[in-house]
Short mmCIF file of C-alpha atoms in Angstrom, two decimals:
data_model
loop_
_atom_site.label_atom_id
_atom_site.label_comp_id
_atom_site.label_asym_id
_atom_site.label_seq_id
_atom_site.Cartn_x
_atom_site.Cartn_y
_atom_site.Cartn_z
CA MET A 1 0.26 1.99 17.70
CA GLY A 2 0.91 2.08 13.97
CA PRO A 3 0.46 4.33 10.99
CA VAL A 4 -2.63 6.46 10.99
CA ALA A 5 -4.62 8.12 8.27
CA GLY A 6 -4.08 11.80 8.78
CA GLY A 7 -3.37 13.53 12.05
CA ALA A 8 -0.96 16.08 13.48
CA GLY A 9 2.58 16.26 12.23
CA ARG A 10 1.80 15.48 8.59
CA PRO A 11 1.66 18.18 5.92
CA ALA A 12 -1.94 18.93 5.11
CA ALA A 13 -3.28 17.70 1.78
CA ARG A 14 -6.15 19.21 -0.10
CA ARG A 15 -9.44 17.60 0.74
CA GLY A 16 -12.65 17.26 -1.17
CA ASP A 17 -15.00 14.66 -2.44
CA ASP A 18 -13.69 11.85 -4.61
CA ARG A 19 -14.70 13.53 -7.88
CA GLY A 20 -11.24 14.52 -9.06
CA CYS A 21 -9.85 15.28 -5.59
CA ARG A 22 -6.26 14.69 -4.69
CA CYS A 23 -7.38 13.32 -1.37
CA ASP A 24 -5.46 12.60 1.76
CA HIS A 25 -2.60 10.15 1.74
CA PRO A 26 -4.16 6.73 2.34
CA GLY A 27 -1.80 5.78 5.11
CA GLY A 28 -0.67 8.91 6.85
CA HIS A 29 2.10 8.95 9.40
CA PRO A 30 2.91 6.47 12.16
CA SER A 31 1.71 7.50 15.58
CA ALA A 32 4.27 7.93 18.33
CA SER A 33 2.40 5.60 20.68
CA PRO A 34 3.48 3.77 22.82
CA SER A 35 6.17 6.45 23.15
CA PRO A 36 4.96 9.74 24.63
CA SER A 37 6.95 11.65 21.99
CA PRO A 38 5.02 13.47 19.26
CA SER A 39 4.67 11.79 15.90
CA PRO A 40 6.37 13.22 12.83
CA SER A 41 5.58 12.10 9.33
CA PRO A 42 7.73 9.62 7.45
CA SER A 43 9.78 11.58 4.96
CA PRO A 44 8.25 11.09 1.52
CA SER A 45 11.47 11.81 -0.31
CA PRO A 46 14.32 9.31 0.09
CA SER A 47 17.91 10.39 0.19
CA ALA A 48 19.91 10.19 -2.99
CA SER A 49 22.06 7.41 -1.56
CA LYS A 50 19.14 4.99 -1.33
CA SER A 51 17.76 2.91 -4.15
CA PRO A 52 14.55 0.87 -4.43
CA LYS A 53 14.72 -2.59 -2.95
CA VAL A 54 13.79 -5.26 -5.47
CA ALA A 55 12.92 -8.91 -4.89
CA SER A 56 15.86 -11.21 -5.56
CA ALA A 57 16.18 -14.89 -6.34
CA ALA A 58 16.50 -15.49 -2.62
CA ASP A 59 12.81 -14.67 -2.29
CA GLY A 60 12.00 -17.84 -4.21
CA PRO A 61 9.51 -18.32 -7.04
CA SER A 62 6.14 -16.71 -6.74
CA ALA A 63 3.40 -18.91 -5.33
CA CYS A 64 0.83 -16.88 -7.22
CA PRO A 65 -0.26 -17.70 -10.78
CA PRO A 66 1.41 -15.44 -13.33
CA PHE A 67 -0.24 -12.58 -15.20
CA PRO A 68 -2.89 -12.41 -16.61
CA ALA A 69 -4.10 -14.13 -13.42
CA PHE A 70 -3.79 -12.13 -10.20
CA PRO A 71 -3.00 -12.82 -6.54
CA ASP A 72 -5.75 -13.62 -4.04
CA GLU A 73 -6.02 -15.02 -0.51
CA ASN A 74 -4.97 -18.47 -1.75
CA CYS A 75 -1.41 -17.47 -2.63
CA THR A 76 -0.69 -14.55 -0.30
CA GLY A 77 -0.16 -14.34 3.44
CA TRP A 78 1.04 -17.22 5.59
CA LYS A 79 -1.77 -19.77 5.23
CA HIS A 80 -0.77 -21.13 1.82
CA THR A 81 2.73 -21.94 3.17
CA GLY A 82 1.40 -24.57 5.60
CA VAL A 83 3.40 -23.36 8.61
CA LYS A 84 2.21 -23.52 12.21
CA LEU A 85 2.48 -20.13 13.88
CA LYS A 86 4.02 -19.35 17.24
CA ASN A 87 3.57 -16.19 19.32
CA CYS A 88 6.41 -13.69 18.81
CA ASN A 89 7.48 -10.41 20.36
CA GLY A 90 6.44 -7.55 18.10
CA ASP A 91 9.17 -5.08 19.11
CA ILE A 92 12.08 -5.78 16.75
CA ARG A 93 15.38 -4.10 17.68
CA LYS A 94 18.06 -6.43 16.26
CA ASN A 95 19.60 -5.57 12.90
CA ASN A 96 19.32 -8.29 10.23
CA ALA A 97 16.79 -10.23 12.31
CA VAL A 98 14.80 -12.96 10.52
CA LEU A 99 11.40 -13.84 11.97
CA ASP A 100 9.60 -16.87 10.57
CA SER A 101 6.22 -18.48 11.33
CA CYS A 102 5.25 -15.80 13.85
CA TYR A 103 1.91 -14.63 15.16
CA PHE A 104 2.11 -11.04 16.36
CA PRO A 105 -1.03 -10.48 18.46
CA GLN A 106 -0.58 -6.71 18.32
CA ASP A 107 1.26 -4.19 16.16
CA LEU A 108 4.67 -5.04 14.75
CA LYS A 109 7.20 -2.27 15.49
CA ILE A 110 10.45 -2.17 13.52
CA VAL A 111 13.37 -0.36 15.19
CA ALA A 112 16.22 -2.17 13.39
CA LYS A 113 17.80 -2.35 9.94
CA ASN A 114 17.29 -5.03 7.28
CA VAL A 115 14.67 -7.03 9.18
CA THR A 116 12.95 -9.92 7.37
CA VAL A 117 9.53 -11.24 8.42
CA LYS A 118 8.15 -14.23 6.56
CA ARG A 119 5.25 -16.69 6.75
CA SER A 120 3.68 -14.71 9.57
CA HIS A 121 0.48 -13.01 10.74
CA VAL A 122 0.27 -9.48 12.15
CA LYS A 123 -2.88 -8.64 14.08
CA GLY A 124 -2.72 -4.87 13.80
CA SER A 125 -0.31 -2.79 11.74
CA VAL A 126 3.37 -2.74 10.85
CA TYR A 127 5.17 0.50 11.62
CA ALA A 128 8.64 1.96 12.00
CA SER A 129 9.73 3.72 15.17
CA TYR A 130 10.19 7.41 15.83
CA MET A 131 13.72 6.39 16.87
CA THR A 132 14.46 5.63 13.20
CA GLU A 133 12.50 8.66 11.99
CA TRP A 134 9.74 6.33 10.81
CA ASP A 135 12.11 4.65 8.33
CA PHE A 136 11.79 0.87 7.83
CA GLN A 137 15.48 0.73 6.84
CA GLY A 138 15.24 -2.22 4.48
CA LEU A 139 12.35 -4.22 5.96
CA THR A 140 11.23 -7.22 3.87
CA LEU A 141 7.85 -8.92 4.35
CA ILE A 142 7.29 -12.23 2.54
CA ASP A 143 4.07 -14.26 2.84
CA VAL A 144 2.77 -12.03 5.65
CA GLU A 145 -0.88 -11.38 6.50
CA ILE A 146 -1.64 -7.97 8.00
CA GLU A 147 -5.15 -7.47 9.31
CA ASP A 148 -6.98 -5.68 12.09
CA GLU A 149 -10.37 -7.37 12.03
CA GLY A 150 -12.37 -6.14 14.97
CA ASN A 151 -11.42 -2.57 14.09
CA THR A 152 -9.28 -1.81 17.12
CA SER A 153 -7.76 1.15 15.24
CA PRO A 154 -9.78 1.65 12.07
CA ASP A 155 -7.99 4.88 11.06
CA ARG A 156 -4.60 3.22 10.53
CA ALA A 157 -2.80 1.94 7.47
CA ALA A 158 -1.67 -1.68 7.41
CA ILE A 159 1.91 -0.52 6.82
CA GLY A 160 3.29 2.92 6.13
CA GLY A 161 6.68 4.50 5.56
CA PRO A 162 9.78 4.41 3.35
CA ASN A 163 12.27 1.65 2.51
CA PHE A 164 10.37 -1.63 2.66
CA THR A 165 9.42 -4.53 0.40
CA CYS A 166 6.17 -6.54 0.51
CA ILE A 167 6.07 -9.86 -1.39
CA ARG A 168 2.89 -11.96 -1.37
CA CYS A 169 1.42 -9.84 1.42
CA HIS A 170 -2.27 -10.23 2.28
CA VAL A 171 -3.63 -6.94 3.62
CA HIS A 172 -7.24 -6.56 4.76
CA ASN A 173 -9.63 -5.25 7.42
CA THR A 174 -7.42 -2.29 8.30
CA GLY A 175 -8.28 1.39 8.17
CA THR A 176 -6.57 1.64 4.80
CA GLY A 177 -3.99 -0.36 2.88
CA ILE A 178 -0.29 0.06 2.05
CA SER A 179 1.10 3.56 2.47
CA MET A 180 4.35 4.08 0.57
CA GLY A 181 7.10 6.56 1.35
CA GLY A 182 10.18 6.28 -0.87
CA ASN A 183 12.02 3.16 -2.02
CA VAL A 184 9.14 0.69 -1.74
CA THR A 185 8.43 -2.49 -3.70
CA ILE A 186 5.04 -4.26 -3.61
CA LYS A 187 4.87 -7.52 -5.54
CA ASP A 188 2.41 -10.43 -5.89
CA SER A 189 0.27 -9.00 -3.07
CA TYR A 190 -3.46 -8.71 -2.36
CA ALA A 191 -4.96 -5.70 -0.55
CA HIS A 192 -8.72 -5.39 -0.03
CA ASP A 193 -11.62 -4.69 2.36
CA PHE A 194 -11.05 -1.68 4.60
CA THR A 195 -12.97 -0.14 7.50
CA TYR A 196 -14.58 3.23 6.90
CA THR A 197 -14.27 6.02 9.46
CA ASP A 198 -15.59 9.55 9.10
CA GLY A 199 -13.45 11.61 6.76
CA ALA A 200 -11.42 8.65 5.51
CA HIS A 201 -9.69 8.74 2.14
CA GLN A 202 -8.74 5.12 1.63
CA ALA A 203 -6.78 3.19 -0.97
CA ALA A 204 -5.45 -0.33 -1.31
CA ALA A 205 -2.05 1.28 -1.93
CA GLY A 206 -0.98 4.88 -2.17
CA ALA A 207 1.68 7.53 -1.82
CA ASN A 208 1.63 11.24 -1.06
CA GLY A 209 4.79 12.08 -2.94
CA GLY A 210 8.01 10.08 -2.88
CA ALA A 211 10.29 8.35 -5.34
CA ASN A 212 11.38 4.90 -6.45
CA LEU A 213 8.13 2.97 -6.05
CA THR A 214 7.55 -0.39 -7.74
CA LEU A 215 4.21 -2.20 -7.87
CA ILE A 216 4.26 -5.41 -9.90
CA HIS A 217 1.50 -8.03 -10.23
CA ASN A 218 -0.76 -7.05 -7.35
CA ASN A 219 -4.51 -7.27 -6.80
CA LEU A 220 -5.48 -3.85 -5.43
CA GLU A 221 -9.10 -3.45 -4.40
CA CYS A 222 -10.64 -0.75 -2.24
CA ALA A 223 -14.09 -1.13 -0.68
CA ARG A 224 -15.39 -0.72 2.85
CA THR A 225 -16.25 -3.70 5.02
CA ASN A 226 -18.74 -1.86 7.25
CA VAL A 227 -21.40 -1.56 4.58
CA SER A 228 -23.82 0.11 7.01
CA ALA A 229 -21.64 3.24 6.91
CA ASP A 230 -23.40 6.08 5.10
CA LYS A 231 -20.36 7.02 3.00
CA GLN A 232 -17.77 5.35 0.81
CA GLY A 233 -14.26 6.10 2.05
CA CYS A 234 -12.26 4.84 -0.90
CA SER A 235 -10.54 7.38 -3.10
CA SER A 236 -9.12 4.72 -5.41
CA ALA A 237 -7.43 1.34 -5.60
CA LEU A 238 -4.04 3.02 -6.20
CA SER A 239 -3.56 6.66 -5.24
CA LEU A 240 -0.42 8.42 -6.47
CA TYR A 241 -0.53 12.04 -5.32
CA ASP A 242 2.03 14.76 -5.99
CA GLU A 243 2.04 16.57 -2.66
CA PRO A 244 5.03 16.84 -2.64
CA THR A 245 6.43 15.67 -5.98
CA ILE A 246 6.21 12.00 -6.93
CA LYS A 247 8.64 10.44 -9.42
CA ASN A 248 10.11 7.19 -10.71
CA VAL A 249 7.12 4.89 -10.21
CA LEU A 250 6.59 1.58 -12.02
CA VAL A 251 3.02 0.22 -11.99
CA GLU A 252 2.97 -3.02 -13.98
CA LYS A 253 0.55 -5.95 -14.37
CA ASN A 254 -1.76 -4.97 -11.50
CA LEU A 255 -5.52 -5.42 -11.20
CA PHE A 256 -7.53 -2.42 -9.98
CA ASN A 257 -11.06 -2.39 -8.55
CA THR A 258 -12.71 0.15 -6.28
CA ALA A 259 -16.08 1.13 -4.90
CA GLY A 260 -14.76 4.69 -4.77
CA GLY A 261 -14.28 7.51 -7.23
CA TYR A 262 -11.49 6.43 -9.60
CA CYS A 263 -9.49 3.23 -9.86
CA THR A 264 -6.22 5.15 -9.84
CA TYR A 265 -4.87 8.65 -9.41
CA GLY A 266 -1.89 8.87 -11.73
CA GLY A 267 0.54 11.28 -10.11
CA GLY A 268 -1.10 14.65 -10.64
CA PRO A 269 0.23 17.55 -12.68
CA ASN A 270 3.75 17.32 -11.25
CA GLY A 271 4.49 13.57 -11.30
CA THR A 272 7.34 12.41 -13.57
CA ASP A 273 8.71 9.06 -14.73
CA ILE A 274 5.46 7.32 -13.81
CA ARG A 275 4.91 4.20 -15.91
CA TYR A 276 1.60 2.32 -16.11
CA ILE A 277 2.25 -0.85 -18.13
CA ASP A 278 -0.03 -3.85 -18.82
CA ASN A 279 -2.44 -3.17 -15.94
CA ARG A 280 -6.05 -4.34 -15.87
CA PHE A 281 -9.02 -2.25 -14.78
CA GLY A 282 -11.87 -4.29 -13.32
CA THR A 283 -15.62 -3.78 -13.15
CA LYS A 284 -16.36 -5.53 -9.86
CA PHE A 285 -18.02 -2.44 -8.33
CA HIS A 286 -18.60 -0.11 -11.28
CA LYS A 287 -18.69 -0.66 -15.02
CA SER A 288 -16.23 2.24 -15.32
CA CYS A 289 -13.95 0.70 -12.66
CA GLY A 290 -14.48 3.66 -10.31
CA SER A 291 -17.77 5.47 -9.91
CA TYR A 292 -16.40 8.44 -11.90
CA GLY A 293 -14.06 6.54 -14.20
CA PRO A 294 -10.89 4.46 -14.38
CA VAL A 295 -8.18 7.10 -13.98
CA ALA A 296 -7.69 10.70 -12.89
CA ALA A 297 -4.72 13.04 -12.51
CA TRP A 298 -2.78 11.41 -15.35
CA HIS A 299 -0.59 13.75 -17.41
CA LYS A 300 0.77 11.91 -20.41
CA ASN A 301 3.10 14.68 -21.51
CA ASN A 302 5.05 14.88 -18.26
CA SER A 303 8.69 13.86 -18.51
CA GLY A 304 9.14 10.09 -18.52
CA ASN A 305 5.46 9.24 -18.11
CA VAL A 306 4.37 6.07 -19.95
CA TRP A 307 0.89 4.57 -20.46
CA ARG A 308 1.15 1.30 -22.41
CA GLY A 309 -0.76 -1.97 -22.65
CA ASN A 310 -3.40 -1.07 -20.06
CA ALA A 311 -6.80 -2.64 -20.69
CA TRP A 312 -10.16 -3.62 -19.25
CA GLN A 313 -10.15 -6.84 -17.24
CA GLY A 314 -12.04 -9.63 -18.98
CA THR A 315 -12.24 -8.08 -22.43
CA ASN A 316 -8.64 -6.83 -22.78
CA LYS A 317 -10.03 -3.84 -24.64
CA PRO A 318 -7.37 -1.10 -24.54
CA LEU A 319 -7.92 1.65 -21.99
CA ASN A 320 -6.51 5.05 -22.83
CA PRO A 321 -7.15 7.97 -20.48
#
């Protein structure tokens, strides 16, 4: 079983409706199942010895059209690569393992260091083990689809924890999207369409504190798939909360849309070194991007915070919070 939204073992966050709330972390902590041990939270604050993992030339050129276009299902996940998938074991325990063209019919559990998964499909969630203290330890996902259509565990994040990289990932039909601890890079990825459960606070990507987060050229969209639900579970497309402190975050050339309250929460009163650069705010669900507006919890005078080149999608009219 993978990361869940909320639950025991995670520090409580303030709850409320989406009007200005700093809602729950969109991913939560990984559950200890199948192990009978209790489930602690991934540590949101990386050690000083770690640094954010960044895509290198070895990752190859992006298959997605460059900004001002944005990723979609045609350039993310495994399908655009043309590979034929084979069934693979989803319990990875070998350091430096490389898994290619795999279909994981259940959750993908990472117990090893520096694992690479590429051109593959995960039916469930991706999570780190309690044996590594919920740390992905340098996991890299390239051209991977993560989905849980059928809602076997609709309260879980697609992937959640520290120290991983997602390049051209296609995330959908999970309880919520990408939950970032510390030292996380998300690039050229598409996250959308989540399953509402009672009390959910969803986001396409989000973090409840942490440091060294990089989001470059992603399409982040939060809306529920089960439209018969009587509530909207999305807090935002990108939720950056400061419980505990969040710092050193680069958000550049992303597209935001949400059916929820705001398109992004910008780090709260305590976030520092948070840079929003050349992002686009869409009007797919609301003319103000979110039902209450494009951005909340942004504090421009905090140390290192930058808001530059952000605009409305389609018109390129500057957007200043």
